[in-house]
CSV table of C-alpha atoms in Angstrom, one decimal:
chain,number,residue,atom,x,y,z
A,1,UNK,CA,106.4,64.8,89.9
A,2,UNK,CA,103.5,67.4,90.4
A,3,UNK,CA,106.0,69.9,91.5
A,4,UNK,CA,107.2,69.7,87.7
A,5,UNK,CA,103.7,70.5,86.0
A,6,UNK,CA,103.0,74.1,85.4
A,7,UNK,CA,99.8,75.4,87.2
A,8,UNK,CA,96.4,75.7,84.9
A,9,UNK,CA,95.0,78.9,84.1
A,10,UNK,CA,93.0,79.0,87.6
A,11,UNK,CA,95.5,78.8,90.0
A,12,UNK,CA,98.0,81.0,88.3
A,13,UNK,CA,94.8,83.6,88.5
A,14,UNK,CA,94.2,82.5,92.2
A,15,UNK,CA,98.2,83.5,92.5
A,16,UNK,CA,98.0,86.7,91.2
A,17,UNK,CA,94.7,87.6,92.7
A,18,UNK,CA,96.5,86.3,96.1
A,19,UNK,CA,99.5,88.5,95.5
A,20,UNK,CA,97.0,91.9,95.3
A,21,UNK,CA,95.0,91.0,98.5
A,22,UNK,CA,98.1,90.7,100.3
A,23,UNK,CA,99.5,93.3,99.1
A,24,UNK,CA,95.5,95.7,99.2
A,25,UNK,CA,95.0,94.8,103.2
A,26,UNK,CA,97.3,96.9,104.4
A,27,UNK,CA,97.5,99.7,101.7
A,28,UNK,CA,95.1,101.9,103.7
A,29,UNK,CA,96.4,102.2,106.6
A,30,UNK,CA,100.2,102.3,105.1
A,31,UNK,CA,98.7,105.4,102.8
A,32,UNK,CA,97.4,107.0,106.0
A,33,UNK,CA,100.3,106.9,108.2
A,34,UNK,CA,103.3,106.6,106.4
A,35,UNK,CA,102.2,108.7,103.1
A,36,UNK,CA,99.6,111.5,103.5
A,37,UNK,CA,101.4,113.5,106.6
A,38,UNK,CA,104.3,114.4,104.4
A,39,UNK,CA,101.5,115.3,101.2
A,40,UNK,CA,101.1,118.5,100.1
A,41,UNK,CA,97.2,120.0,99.9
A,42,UNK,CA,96.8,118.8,96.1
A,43,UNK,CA,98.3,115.4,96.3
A,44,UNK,CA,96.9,114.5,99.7
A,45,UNK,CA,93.5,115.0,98.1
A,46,UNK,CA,94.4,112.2,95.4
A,47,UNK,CA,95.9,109.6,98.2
A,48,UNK,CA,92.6,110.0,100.4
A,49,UNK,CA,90.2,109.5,97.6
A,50,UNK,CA,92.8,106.5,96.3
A,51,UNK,CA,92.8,105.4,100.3
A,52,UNK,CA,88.4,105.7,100.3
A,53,UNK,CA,88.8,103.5,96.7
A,54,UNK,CA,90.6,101.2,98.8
A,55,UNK,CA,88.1,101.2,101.2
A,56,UNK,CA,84.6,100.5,99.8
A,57,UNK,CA,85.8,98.9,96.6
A,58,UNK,CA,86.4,95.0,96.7
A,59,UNK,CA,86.8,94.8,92.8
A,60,UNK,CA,90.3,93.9,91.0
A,61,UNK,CA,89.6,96.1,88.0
A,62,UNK,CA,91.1,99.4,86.3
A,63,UNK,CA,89.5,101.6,88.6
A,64,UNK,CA,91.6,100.4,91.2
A,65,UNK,CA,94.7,100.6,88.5
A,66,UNK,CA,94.0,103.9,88.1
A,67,UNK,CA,93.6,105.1,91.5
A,68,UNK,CA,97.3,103.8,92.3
A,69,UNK,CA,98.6,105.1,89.3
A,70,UNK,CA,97.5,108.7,90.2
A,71,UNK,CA,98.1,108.6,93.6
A,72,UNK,CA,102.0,107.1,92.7
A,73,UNK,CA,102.4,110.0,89.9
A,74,UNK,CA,101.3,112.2,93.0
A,75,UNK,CA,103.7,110.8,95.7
A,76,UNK,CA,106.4,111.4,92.8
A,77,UNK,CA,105.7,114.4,92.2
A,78,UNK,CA,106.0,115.3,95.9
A,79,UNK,CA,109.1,113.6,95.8
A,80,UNK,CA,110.6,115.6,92.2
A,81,UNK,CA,109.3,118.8,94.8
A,82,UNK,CA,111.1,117.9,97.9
A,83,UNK,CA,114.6,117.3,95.9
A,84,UNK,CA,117.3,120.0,95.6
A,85,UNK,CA,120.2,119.3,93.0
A,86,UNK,CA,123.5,121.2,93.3
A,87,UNK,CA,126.3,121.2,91.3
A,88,UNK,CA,130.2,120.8,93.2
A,89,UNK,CA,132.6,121.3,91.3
A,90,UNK,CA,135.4,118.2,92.0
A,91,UNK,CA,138.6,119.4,93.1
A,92,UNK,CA,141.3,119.7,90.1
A,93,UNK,CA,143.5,117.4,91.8
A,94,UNK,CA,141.6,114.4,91.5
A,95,UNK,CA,141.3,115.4,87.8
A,96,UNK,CA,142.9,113.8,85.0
A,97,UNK,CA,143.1,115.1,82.0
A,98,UNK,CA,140.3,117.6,82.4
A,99,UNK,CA,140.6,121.5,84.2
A,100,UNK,CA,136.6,121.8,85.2
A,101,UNK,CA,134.1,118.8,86.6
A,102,UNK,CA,131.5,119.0,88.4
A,103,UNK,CA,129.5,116.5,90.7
A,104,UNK,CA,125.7,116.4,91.2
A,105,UNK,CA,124.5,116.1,94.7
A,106,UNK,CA,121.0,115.0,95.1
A,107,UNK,CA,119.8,116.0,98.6
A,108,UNK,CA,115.9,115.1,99.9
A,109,UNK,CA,113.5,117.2,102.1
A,110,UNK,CA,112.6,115.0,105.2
A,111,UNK,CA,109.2,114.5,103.4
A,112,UNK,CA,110.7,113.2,100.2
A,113,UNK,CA,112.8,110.9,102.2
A,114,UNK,CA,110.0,110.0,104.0
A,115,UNK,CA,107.6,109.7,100.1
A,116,UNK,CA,110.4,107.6,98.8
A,117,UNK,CA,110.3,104.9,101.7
A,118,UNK,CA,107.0,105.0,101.2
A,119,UNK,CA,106.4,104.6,97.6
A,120,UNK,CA,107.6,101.1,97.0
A,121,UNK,CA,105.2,98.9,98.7
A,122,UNK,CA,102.5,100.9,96.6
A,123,UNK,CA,103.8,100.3,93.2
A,124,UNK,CA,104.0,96.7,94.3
A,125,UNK,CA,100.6,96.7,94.6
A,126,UNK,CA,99.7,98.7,91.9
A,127,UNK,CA,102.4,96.0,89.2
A,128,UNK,CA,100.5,92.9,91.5
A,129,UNK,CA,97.6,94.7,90.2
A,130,UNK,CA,98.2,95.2,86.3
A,131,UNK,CA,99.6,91.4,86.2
A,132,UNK,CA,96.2,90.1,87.6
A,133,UNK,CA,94.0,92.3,85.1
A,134,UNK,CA,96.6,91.4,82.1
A,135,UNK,CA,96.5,87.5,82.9
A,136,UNK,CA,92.4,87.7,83.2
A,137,UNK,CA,92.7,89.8,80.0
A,138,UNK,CA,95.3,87.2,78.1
A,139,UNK,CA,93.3,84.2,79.0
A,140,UNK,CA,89.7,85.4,78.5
């Protein structure tokens, strides 16, 4: 029957703030290895000062928001960098109706390939992030 009860306002806090240490632990080291070798000089400037945040900060605050915003406009920007587009135009026989198409292909540097694997496990931390400091803000 206590399955059915929704949790008070502390343990859905505990939740979230769970959700961002699990997430924080390994951020560093992910940054380090699997982001910053494929970072241009600008952007890897950004990610190490997001990675020493990470490092000697403890607090779940807007700082930290901050630091993973910029470093995830960074990464994308890397990745927007490391992307070609070209236009092919589609044959006219699989054409209907129609004498000129043409077909974007999307093609990514092996560092933008390698950004964009990257990326996702930081803007999970970064959304586990905004959800704790909204929830602390919405029940204060």
């Amino acid at each position: 029957m206590n399955a059915l009860l929704p949790n008070n306002l502390v343990e859905q806090q505990v939740e979230l703030v769970r959700a961002v240490i699990e997430r924080r632990a390994s951020m560093p080291r992910h940054l380090a290895q699997g982001v910053m070798p494929h970072l241009g000089a600008g952007a890897r400037e950004m990610v190490s000062e997001t990675i020493e945040y990470l490092d000697d900060e403890t607090d779940l605050d807007e700082g930290l928001a901050n630091y993973l915003d910029l470093a995830i406009v960074e990464i994308r920007s890397e990745i927007a960098a490391g992307t070609t587009e070209k236009k092919i135009q589609i044959p006219p026989e699989r054409l209907i109706g129609g004498s000129v198409a043409f077909e974007r292909h999307r093609q990514l540097s092996p560092a933008a390939e390698a950004l964009q694997e990257a990326l996702p496990p930081l803007v999970e931390l970064c959304q586990a992030v905004r959800r704790a400091i909204d929830f602390a803000e919405a029940i204060k």
